[in-house]
mmCIF file of C-alpha atoms and ligand atoms in Angstrom:
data_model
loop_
_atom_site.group_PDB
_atom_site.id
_atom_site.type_symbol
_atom_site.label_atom_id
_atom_site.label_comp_id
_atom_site.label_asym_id
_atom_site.label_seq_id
_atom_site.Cartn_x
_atom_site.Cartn_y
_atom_site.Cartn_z
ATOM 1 C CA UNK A 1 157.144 -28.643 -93.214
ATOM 2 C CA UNK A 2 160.570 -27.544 -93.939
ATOM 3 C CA UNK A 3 161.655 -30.618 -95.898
ATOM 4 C CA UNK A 4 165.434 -30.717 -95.039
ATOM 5 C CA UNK A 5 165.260 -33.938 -94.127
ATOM 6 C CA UNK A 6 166.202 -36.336 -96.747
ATOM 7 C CA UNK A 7 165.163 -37.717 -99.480
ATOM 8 C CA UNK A 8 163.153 -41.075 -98.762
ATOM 9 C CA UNK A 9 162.496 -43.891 -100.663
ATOM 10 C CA UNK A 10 159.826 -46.588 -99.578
ATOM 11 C CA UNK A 11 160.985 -49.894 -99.746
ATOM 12 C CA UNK A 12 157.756 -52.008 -100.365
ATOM 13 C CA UNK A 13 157.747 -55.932 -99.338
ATOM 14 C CA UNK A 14 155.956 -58.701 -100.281
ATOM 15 C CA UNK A 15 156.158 -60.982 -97.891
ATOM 16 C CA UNK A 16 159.632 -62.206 -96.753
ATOM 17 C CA UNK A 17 161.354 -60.112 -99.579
ATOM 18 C CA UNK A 18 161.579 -56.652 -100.761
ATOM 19 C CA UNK A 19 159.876 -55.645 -103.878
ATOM 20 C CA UNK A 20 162.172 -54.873 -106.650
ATOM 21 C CA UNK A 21 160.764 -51.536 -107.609
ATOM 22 C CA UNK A 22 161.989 -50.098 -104.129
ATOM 23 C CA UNK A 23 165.292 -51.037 -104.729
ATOM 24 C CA UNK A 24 165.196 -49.937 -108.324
ATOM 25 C CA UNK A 25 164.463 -46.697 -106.700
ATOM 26 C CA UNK A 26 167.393 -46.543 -104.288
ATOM 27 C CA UNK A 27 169.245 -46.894 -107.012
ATOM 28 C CA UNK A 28 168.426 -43.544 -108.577
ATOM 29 C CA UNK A 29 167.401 -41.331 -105.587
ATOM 30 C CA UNK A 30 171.499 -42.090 -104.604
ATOM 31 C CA UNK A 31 171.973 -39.620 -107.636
ATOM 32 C CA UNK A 32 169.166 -37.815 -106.903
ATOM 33 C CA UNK A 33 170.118 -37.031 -103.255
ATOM 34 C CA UNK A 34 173.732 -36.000 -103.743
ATOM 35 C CA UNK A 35 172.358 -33.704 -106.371
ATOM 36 C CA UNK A 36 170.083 -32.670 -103.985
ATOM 37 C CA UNK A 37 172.708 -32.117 -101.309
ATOM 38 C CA UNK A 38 170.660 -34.163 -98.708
ATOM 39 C CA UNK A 39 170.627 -37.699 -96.682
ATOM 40 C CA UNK A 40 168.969 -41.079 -98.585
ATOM 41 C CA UNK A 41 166.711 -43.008 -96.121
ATOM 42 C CA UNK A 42 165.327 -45.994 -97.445
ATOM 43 C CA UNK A 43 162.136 -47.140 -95.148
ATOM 44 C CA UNK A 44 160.275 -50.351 -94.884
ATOM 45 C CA UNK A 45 157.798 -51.787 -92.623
ATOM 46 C CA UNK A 46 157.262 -55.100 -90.950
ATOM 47 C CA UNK A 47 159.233 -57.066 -88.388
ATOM 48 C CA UNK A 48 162.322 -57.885 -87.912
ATOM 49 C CA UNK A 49 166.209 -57.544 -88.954
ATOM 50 C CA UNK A 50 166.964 -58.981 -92.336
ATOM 51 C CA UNK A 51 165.175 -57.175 -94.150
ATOM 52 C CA UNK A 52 166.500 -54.281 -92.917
ATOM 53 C CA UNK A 53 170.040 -55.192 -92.846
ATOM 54 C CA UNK A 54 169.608 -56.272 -96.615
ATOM 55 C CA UNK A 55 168.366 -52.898 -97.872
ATOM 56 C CA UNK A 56 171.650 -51.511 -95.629
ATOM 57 C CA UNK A 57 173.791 -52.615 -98.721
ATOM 58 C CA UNK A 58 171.537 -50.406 -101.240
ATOM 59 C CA UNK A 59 173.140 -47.106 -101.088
ATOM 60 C CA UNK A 60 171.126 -45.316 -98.646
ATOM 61 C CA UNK A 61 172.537 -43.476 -95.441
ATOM 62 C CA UNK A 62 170.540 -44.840 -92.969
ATOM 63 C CA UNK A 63 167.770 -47.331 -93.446
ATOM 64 C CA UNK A 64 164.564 -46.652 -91.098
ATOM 65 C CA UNK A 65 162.529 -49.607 -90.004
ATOM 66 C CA UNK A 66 158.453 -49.637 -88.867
ATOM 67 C CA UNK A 67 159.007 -52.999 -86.991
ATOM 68 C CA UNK A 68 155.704 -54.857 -85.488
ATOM 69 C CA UNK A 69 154.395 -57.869 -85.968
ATOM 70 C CA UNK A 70 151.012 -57.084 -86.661
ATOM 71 C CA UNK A 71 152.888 -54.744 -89.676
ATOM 72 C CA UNK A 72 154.131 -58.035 -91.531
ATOM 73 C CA UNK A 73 151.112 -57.224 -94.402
ATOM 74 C CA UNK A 74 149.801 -54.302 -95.983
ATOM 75 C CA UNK A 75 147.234 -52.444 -94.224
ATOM 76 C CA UNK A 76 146.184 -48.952 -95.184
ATOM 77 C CA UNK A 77 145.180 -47.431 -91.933
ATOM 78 C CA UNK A 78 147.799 -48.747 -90.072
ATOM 79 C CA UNK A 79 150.571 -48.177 -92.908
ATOM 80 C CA UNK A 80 149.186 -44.136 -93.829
ATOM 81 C CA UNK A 81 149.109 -43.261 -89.782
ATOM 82 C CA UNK A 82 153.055 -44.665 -89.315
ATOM 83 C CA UNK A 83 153.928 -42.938 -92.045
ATOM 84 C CA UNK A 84 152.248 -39.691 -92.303
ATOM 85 C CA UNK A 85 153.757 -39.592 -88.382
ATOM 86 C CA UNK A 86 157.295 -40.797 -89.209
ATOM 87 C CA UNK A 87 157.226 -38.287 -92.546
ATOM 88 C CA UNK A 88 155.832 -35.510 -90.091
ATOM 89 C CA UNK A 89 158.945 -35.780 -87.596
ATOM 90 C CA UNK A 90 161.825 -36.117 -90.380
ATOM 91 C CA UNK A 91 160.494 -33.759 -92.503
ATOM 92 C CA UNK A 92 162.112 -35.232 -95.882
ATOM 93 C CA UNK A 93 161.937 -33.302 -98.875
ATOM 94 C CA UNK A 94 160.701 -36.140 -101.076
ATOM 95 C CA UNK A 95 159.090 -39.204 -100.741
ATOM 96 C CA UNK A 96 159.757 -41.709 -103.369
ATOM 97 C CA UNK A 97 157.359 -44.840 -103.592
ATOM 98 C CA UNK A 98 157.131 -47.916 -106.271
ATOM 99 C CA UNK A 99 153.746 -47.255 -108.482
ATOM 100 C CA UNK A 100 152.583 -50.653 -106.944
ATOM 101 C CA UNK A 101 149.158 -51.076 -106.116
ATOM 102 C CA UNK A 102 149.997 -50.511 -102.137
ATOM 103 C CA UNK A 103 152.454 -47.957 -102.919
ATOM 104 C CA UNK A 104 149.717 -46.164 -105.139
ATOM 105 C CA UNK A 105 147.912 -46.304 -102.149
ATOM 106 C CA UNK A 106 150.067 -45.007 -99.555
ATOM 107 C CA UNK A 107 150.956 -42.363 -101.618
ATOM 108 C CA UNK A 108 147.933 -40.970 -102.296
ATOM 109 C CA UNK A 109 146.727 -40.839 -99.072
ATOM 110 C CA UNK A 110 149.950 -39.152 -97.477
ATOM 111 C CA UNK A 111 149.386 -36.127 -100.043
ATOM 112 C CA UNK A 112 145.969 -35.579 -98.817
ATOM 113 C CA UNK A 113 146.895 -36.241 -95.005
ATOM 114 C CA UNK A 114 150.179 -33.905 -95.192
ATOM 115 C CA UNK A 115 148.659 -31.202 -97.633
ATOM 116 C CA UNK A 116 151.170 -31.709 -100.704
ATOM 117 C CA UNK A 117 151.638 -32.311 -104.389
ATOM 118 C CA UNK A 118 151.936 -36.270 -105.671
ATOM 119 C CA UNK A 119 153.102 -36.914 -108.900
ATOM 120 C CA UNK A 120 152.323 -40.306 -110.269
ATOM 121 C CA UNK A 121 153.553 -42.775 -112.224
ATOM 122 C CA UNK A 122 156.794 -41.314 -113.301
ATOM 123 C CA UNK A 123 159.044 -43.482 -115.774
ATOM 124 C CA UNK A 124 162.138 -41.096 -115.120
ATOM 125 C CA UNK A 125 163.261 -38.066 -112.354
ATOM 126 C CA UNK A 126 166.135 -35.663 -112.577
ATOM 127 C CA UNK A 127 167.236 -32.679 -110.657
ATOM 128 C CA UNK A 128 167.227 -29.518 -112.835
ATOM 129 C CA UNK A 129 169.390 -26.372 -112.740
ATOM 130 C CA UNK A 130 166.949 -24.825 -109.934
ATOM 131 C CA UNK A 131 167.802 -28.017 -107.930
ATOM 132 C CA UNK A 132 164.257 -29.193 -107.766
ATOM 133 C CA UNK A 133 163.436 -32.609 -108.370
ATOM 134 C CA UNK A 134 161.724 -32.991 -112.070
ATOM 135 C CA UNK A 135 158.798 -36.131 -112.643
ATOM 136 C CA UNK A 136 158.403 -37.157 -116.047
ATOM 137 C CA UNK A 137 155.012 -38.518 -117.102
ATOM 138 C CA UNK A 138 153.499 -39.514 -120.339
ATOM 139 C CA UNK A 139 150.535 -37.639 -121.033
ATOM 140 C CA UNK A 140 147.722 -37.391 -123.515
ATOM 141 C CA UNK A 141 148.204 -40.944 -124.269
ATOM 142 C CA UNK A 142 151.457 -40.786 -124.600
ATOM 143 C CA UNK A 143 151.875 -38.199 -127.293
ATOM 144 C CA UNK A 144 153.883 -36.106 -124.668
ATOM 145 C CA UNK A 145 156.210 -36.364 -121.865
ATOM 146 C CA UNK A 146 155.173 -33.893 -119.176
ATOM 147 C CA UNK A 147 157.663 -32.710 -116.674
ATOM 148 C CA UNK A 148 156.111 -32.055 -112.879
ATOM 149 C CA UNK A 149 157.887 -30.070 -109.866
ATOM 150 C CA UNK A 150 156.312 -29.989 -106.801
ATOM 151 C CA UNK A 151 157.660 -26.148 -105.707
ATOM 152 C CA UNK A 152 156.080 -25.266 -102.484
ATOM 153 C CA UNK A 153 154.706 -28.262 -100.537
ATOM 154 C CA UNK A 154 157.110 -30.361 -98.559
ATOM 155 C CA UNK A 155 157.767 -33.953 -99.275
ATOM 156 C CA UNK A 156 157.434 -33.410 -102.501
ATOM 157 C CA UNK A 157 155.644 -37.225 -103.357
ATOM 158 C CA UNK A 158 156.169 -39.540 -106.268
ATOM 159 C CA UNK A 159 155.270 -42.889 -107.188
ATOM 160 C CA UNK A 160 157.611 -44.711 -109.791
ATOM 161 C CA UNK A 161 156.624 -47.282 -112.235
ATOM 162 C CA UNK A 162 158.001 -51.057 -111.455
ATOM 163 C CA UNK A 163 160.951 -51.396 -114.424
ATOM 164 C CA UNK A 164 161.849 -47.778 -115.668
ATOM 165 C CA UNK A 165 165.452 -47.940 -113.484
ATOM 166 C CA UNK A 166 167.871 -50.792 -113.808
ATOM 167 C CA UNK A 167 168.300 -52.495 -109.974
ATOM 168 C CA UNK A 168 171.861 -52.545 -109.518
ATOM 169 C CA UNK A 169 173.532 -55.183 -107.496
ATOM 170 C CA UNK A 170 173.329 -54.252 -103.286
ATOM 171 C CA UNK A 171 177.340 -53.061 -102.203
ATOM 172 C CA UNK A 172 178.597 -53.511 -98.549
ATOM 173 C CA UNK A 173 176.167 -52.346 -96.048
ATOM 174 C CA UNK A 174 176.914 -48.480 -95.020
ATOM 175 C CA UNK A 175 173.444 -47.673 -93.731
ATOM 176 C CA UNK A 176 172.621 -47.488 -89.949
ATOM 177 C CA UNK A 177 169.522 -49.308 -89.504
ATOM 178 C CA UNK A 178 166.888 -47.253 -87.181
ATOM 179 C CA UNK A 179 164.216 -49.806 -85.692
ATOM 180 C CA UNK A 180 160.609 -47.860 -85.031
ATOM 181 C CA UNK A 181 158.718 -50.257 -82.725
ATOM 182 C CA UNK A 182 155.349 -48.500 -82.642
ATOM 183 C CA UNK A 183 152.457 -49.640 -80.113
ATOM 184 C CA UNK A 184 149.552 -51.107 -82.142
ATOM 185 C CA UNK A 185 146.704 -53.517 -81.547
ATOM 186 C CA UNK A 186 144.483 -55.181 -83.864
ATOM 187 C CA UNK A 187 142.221 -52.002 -83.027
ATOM 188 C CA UNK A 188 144.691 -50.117 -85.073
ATOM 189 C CA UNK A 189 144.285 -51.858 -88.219
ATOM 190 C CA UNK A 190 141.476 -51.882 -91.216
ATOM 191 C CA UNK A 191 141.532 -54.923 -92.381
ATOM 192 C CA UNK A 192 141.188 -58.534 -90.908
ATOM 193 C CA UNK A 193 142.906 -61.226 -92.825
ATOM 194 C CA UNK A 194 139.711 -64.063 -93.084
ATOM 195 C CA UNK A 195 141.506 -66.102 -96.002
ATOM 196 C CA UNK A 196 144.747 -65.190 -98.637
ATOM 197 C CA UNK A 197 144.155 -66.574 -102.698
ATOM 198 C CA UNK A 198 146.545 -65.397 -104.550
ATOM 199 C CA UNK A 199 145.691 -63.876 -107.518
ATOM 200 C CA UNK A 200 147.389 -65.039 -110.972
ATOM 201 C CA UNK A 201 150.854 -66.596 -110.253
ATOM 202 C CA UNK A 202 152.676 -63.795 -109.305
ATOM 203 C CA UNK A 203 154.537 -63.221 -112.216
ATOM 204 C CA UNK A 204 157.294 -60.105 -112.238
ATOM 205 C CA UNK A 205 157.265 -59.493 -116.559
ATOM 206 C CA UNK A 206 159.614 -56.255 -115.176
ATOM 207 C CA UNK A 207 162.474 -59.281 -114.194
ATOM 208 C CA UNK A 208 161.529 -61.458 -117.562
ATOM 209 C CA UNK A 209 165.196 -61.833 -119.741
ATOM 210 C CA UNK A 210 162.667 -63.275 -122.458
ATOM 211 C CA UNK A 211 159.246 -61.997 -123.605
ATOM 212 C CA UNK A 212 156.663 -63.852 -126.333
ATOM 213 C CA UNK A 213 153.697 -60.948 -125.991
ATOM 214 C CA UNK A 214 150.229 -61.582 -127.735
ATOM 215 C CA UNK A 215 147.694 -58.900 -128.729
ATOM 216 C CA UNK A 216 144.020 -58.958 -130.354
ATOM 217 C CA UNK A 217 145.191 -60.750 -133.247
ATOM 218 C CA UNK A 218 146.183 -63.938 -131.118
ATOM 219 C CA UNK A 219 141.745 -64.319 -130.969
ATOM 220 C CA UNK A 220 142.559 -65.352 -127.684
ATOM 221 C CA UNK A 221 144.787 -68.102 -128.418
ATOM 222 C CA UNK A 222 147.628 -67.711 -125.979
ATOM 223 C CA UNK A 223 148.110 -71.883 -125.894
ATOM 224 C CA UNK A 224 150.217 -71.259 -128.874
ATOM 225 C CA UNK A 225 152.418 -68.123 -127.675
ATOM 226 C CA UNK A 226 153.137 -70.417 -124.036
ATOM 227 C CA UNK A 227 154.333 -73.213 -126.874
ATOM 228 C CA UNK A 228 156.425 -70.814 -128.017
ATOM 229 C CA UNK A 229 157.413 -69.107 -124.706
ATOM 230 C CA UNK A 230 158.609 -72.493 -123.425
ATOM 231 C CA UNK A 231 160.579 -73.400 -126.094
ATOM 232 C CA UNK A 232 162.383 -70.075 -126.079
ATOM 233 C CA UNK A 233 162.576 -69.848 -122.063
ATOM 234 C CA UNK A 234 160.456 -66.332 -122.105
ATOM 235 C CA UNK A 235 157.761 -64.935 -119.879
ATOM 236 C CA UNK A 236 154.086 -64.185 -121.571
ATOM 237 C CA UNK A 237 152.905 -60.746 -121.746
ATOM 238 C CA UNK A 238 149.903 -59.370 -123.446
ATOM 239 C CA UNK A 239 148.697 -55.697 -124.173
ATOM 240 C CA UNK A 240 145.503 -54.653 -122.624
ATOM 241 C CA UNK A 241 143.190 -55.612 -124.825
ATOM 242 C CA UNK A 242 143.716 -59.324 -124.112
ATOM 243 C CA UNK A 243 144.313 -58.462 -120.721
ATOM 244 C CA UNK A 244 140.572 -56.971 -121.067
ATOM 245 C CA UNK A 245 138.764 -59.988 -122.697
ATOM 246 C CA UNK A 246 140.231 -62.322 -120.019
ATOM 247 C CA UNK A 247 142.747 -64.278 -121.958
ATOM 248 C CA UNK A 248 145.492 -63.662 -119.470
ATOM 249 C CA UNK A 249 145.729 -62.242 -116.235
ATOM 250 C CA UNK A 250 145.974 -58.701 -115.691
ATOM 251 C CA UNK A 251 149.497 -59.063 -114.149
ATOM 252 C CA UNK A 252 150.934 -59.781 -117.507
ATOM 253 C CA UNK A 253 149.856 -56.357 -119.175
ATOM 254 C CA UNK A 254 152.531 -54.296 -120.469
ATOM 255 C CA UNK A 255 152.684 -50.458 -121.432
ATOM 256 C CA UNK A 256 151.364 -47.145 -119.659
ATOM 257 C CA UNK A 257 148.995 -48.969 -117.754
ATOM 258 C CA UNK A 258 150.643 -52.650 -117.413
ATOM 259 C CA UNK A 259 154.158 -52.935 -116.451
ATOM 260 C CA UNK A 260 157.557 -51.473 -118.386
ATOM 261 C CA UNK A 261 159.619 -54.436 -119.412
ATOM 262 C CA UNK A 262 163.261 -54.324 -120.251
ATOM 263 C CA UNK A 263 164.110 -57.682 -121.934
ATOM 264 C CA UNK A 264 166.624 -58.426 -124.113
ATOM 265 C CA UNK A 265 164.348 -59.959 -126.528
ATOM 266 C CA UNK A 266 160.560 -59.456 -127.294
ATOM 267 C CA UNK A 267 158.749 -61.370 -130.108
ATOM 268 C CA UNK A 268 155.191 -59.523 -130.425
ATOM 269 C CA UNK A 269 152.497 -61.245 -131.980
ATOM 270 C CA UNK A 270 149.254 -59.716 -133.479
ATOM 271 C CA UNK A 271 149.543 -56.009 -131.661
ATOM 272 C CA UNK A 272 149.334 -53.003 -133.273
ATOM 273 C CA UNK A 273 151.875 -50.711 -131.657
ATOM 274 C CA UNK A 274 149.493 -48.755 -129.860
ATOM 275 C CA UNK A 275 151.876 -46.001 -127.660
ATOM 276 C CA UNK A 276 150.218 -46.874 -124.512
ATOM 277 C CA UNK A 277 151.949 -50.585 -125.179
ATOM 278 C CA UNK A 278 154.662 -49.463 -127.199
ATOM 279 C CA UNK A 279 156.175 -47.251 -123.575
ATOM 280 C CA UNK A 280 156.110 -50.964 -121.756
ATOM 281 C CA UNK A 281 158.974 -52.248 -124.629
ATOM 282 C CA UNK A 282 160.173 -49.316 -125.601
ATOM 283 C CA UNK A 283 163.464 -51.016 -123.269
ATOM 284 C CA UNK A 284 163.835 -54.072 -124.668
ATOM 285 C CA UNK A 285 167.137 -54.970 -127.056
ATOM 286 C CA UNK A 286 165.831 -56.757 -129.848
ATOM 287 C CA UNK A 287 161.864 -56.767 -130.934
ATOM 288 C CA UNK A 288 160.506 -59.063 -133.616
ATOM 289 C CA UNK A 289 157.087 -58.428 -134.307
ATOM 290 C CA UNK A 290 154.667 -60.365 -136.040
ATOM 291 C CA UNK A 291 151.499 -58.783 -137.958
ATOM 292 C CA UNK A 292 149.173 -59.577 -141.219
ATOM 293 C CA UNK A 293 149.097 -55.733 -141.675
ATOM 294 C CA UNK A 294 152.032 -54.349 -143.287
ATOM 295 C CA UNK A 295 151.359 -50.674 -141.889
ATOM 296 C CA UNK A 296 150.905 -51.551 -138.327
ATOM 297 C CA UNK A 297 152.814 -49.282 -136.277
ATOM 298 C CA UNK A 298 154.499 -51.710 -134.537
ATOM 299 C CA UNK A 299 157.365 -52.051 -137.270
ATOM 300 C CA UNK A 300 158.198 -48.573 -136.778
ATOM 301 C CA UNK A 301 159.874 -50.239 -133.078
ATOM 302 C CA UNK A 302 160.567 -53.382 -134.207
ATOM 303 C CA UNK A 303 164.098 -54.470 -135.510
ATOM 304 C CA UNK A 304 162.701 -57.303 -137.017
ATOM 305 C CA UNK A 305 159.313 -57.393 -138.429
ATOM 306 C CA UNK A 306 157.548 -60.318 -140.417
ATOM 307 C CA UNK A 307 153.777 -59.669 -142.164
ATOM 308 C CA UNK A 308 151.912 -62.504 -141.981
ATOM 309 C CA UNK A 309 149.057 -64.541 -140.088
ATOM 310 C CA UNK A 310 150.833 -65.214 -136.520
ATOM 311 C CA UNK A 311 149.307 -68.688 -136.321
ATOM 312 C CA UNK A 312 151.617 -70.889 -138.872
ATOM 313 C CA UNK A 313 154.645 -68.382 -137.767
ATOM 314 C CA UNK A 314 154.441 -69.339 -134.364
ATOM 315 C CA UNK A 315 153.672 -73.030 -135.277
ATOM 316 C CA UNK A 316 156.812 -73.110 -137.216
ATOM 317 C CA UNK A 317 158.779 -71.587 -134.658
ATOM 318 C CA UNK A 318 157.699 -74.347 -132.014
ATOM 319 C CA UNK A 319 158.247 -76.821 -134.298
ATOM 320 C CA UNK A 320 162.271 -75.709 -135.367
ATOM 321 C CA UNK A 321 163.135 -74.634 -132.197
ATOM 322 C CA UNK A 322 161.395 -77.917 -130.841
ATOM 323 C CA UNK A 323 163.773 -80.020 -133.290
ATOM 324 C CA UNK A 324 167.048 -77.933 -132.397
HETATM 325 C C1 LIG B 1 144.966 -44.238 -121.025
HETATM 326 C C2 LIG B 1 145.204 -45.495 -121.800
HETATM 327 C C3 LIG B 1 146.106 -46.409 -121.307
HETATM 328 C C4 LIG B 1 146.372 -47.594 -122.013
HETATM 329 N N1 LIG B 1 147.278 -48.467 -121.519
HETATM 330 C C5 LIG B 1 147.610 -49.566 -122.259
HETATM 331 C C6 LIG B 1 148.621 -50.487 -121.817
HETATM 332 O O1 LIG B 1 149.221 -50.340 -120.740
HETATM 333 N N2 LIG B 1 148.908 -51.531 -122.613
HETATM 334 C C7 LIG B 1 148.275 -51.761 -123.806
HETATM 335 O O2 LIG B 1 148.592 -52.737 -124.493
HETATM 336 N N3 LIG B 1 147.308 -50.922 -124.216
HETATM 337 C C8 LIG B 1 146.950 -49.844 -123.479
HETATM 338 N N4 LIG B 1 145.962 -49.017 -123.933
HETATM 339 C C9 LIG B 1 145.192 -49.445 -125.115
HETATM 340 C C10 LIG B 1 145.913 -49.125 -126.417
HETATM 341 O O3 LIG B 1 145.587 -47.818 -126.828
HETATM 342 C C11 LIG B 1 145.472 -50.106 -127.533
HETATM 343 O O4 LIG B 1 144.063 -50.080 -127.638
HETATM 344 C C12 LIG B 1 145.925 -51.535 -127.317
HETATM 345 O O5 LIG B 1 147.294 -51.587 -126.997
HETATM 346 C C13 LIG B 1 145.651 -52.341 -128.581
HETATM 347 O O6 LIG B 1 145.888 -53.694 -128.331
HETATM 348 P P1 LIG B 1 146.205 -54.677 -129.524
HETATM 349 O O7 LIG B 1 147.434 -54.192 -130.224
HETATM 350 O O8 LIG B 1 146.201 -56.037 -128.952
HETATM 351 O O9 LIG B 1 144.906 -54.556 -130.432
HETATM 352 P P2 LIG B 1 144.678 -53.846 -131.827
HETATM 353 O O10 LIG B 1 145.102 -52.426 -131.794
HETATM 354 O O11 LIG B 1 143.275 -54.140 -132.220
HETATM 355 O O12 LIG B 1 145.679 -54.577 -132.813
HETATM 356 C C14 LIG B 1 145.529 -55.898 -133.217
HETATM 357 C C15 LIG B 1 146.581 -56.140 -134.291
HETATM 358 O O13 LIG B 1 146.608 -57.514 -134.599
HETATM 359 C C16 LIG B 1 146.808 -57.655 -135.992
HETATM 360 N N5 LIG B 1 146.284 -58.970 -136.347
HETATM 361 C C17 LIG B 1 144.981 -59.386 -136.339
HETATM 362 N N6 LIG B 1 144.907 -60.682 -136.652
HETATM 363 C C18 LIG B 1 146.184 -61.104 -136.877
HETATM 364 C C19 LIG B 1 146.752 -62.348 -137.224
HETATM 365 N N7 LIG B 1 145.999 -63.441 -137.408
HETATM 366 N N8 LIG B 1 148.084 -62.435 -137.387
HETATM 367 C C20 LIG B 1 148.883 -61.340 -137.208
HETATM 368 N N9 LIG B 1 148.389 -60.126 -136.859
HETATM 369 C C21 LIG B 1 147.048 -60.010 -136.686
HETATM 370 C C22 LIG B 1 146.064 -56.503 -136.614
HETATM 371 O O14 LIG B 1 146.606 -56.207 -137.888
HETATM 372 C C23 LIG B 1 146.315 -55.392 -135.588
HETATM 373 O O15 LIG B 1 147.456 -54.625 -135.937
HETATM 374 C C24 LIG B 1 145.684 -47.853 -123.229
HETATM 375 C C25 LIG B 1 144.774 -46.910 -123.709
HETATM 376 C C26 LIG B 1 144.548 -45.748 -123.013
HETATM 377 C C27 LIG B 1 143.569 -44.746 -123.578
#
């Protein structure tokens, strides 16, 4: 593949809107492009025209659109054939997804199908002096950043985590929108919708202003941190460990495996600082963090830290902000 044509960035929806992360993306690979020298094609799938003609006004130079109907929800057969077909006749140099769990999946199976390199999970991407595009991943737990190039294969593939670019605010439309209309029957598909639950209430902790986070030392008690949460207006997060034991839903995990966060204020309650967490508030402005052990690491990244048994703190808190 000679990869001249473009750098693309996958524009994942959910539902009738476009994911944020996709957008985050765009705003970056406008940088990365011109550096590049090449074209910025931004490409969703589903059906219809708004969508399209919204992600027009997100700096990309033409926006490409899989339209069906049967399209309108993930499906991995029918997603990975379109794509691997449509990336096969443009020929892009790179293919930028979100790090979602359908973009994850997309994007591993297009590096397999079209015989090139995937680098995953970046939290930043640069072009360097060679003018190939430069990955960043924290490795070994975080104890290193690790810079990847894909040098020979062509798209060169990365998935980006949800939060690590700011989304900047969509301009006037300059993109020409490109409508795919593929022929597809239910045949074509590999999954059959029987029934849709929801799982967890869809919370974006990437988009929270606000964030009251518990760790192990909350025993479970996250009742007390939504008290808290409420009165100051903020999202709950948690790190993995009381993601693990079930005390909130997985969605709310921040760090190298949960989510990065950027928000301007983070009160953290009974977690150690572990790095894995620490990369997922590493962005926010101001972190107060609450712990009984003076030497827990996570005072080296607060601004504000307090020693002390989180459960009267946080009591306090809800009862002086409750009486402001
Ligand atoms: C590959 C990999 C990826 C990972 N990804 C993530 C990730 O995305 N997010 C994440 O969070 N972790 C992640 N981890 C796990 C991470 O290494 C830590 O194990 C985890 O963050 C620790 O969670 P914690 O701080 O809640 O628990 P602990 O490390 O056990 O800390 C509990 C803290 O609570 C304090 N405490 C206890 N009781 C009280 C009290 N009553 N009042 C005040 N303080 C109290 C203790 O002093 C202690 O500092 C990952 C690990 C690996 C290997």
């Amino acid at each position: 593949m000679s990869g001249s044509g473009g750098v693309w960035v996958y524009a994942e929806r959910r539902g009738e809107a476009l994911r944020p992360v996709g957008l985050e993306i765009l705003g970056r690979a406008r940088g990365l492009a011109d550096a590049l020298g090449e074209r910025l094609v931004a490409l969703t799938v589903g059906s219809g025209d708004r969508l399209a003609r919204e992600l027009a006004g997100y700096g990309a130079d033409e926006v490409v659109v899989l339209d069906h109907p049967l399209l309108e929800r993930y499906d991995t057969r029918a997603y990975t054939a379109l794509l691997e077909r449509e990336v096969r006749t443009a020929e892009p140099s790179v293919l930028l997804l979100g790090a979602t769990r359908d973009g994850q999946d997309l994007a591993g199976r297009l590096a397999v199908r079209l015989r090139t390199g995937l680098t995953a999970h970046v939290t930043s991407l640069e072009v360097d002096a060679q003018r190939r595009l430069v990955g960043w991943v924290p490795g070994f737990g975080g104890g290193i950043e690790a810079g990847i190039v894909c040098p020979d294969r062509r798209p060169a593939i990365v998935t980006v985590r949800p939060g690590v670019f700011p989304s900047t605010p969509p301009g006037a439309p300059r993109a020409q929108v490109r409508h795919v209309r593929p022929t597809l029957d239910e045949s074509d598909l590999g999954s059959r919708r029987v029934a849709f639950e929801p799982k967890g209430d869809g919370v974006d902790l990437t988009r929270s202003e606000a964030l009251v986070v518990g760790g192990r030392g909350t025993g479970g008690d996250f009742e007390r941190l939504r008290r808290l949460a409420e009165r100051l207006g903020a999202d709950v997060g948690a790190t993995r460990v009381a993601t693990d034991s079930g005390w909130v839903e997985r969605e709310r995990m921040i760090g190298q495996t949960g989510v990065v966060t950027r928000p301007k204020v983070a009160v953290v309650l009974g977690a150690s600082g572990a790095v894995q967490f620490l990369v997922g508030i590493e962005k926010a402005g101001f972190v107060i963090a609450v712990n009984r052990d003076p030497d827990a690491p996570i005072f080296e990244a607060a601004d504000l830290g307090v020693v002390g048994d989180l459960a009267p703190i946080v009591d306090l808190l809800v009862r002086d902000l409750g009486e402001a």
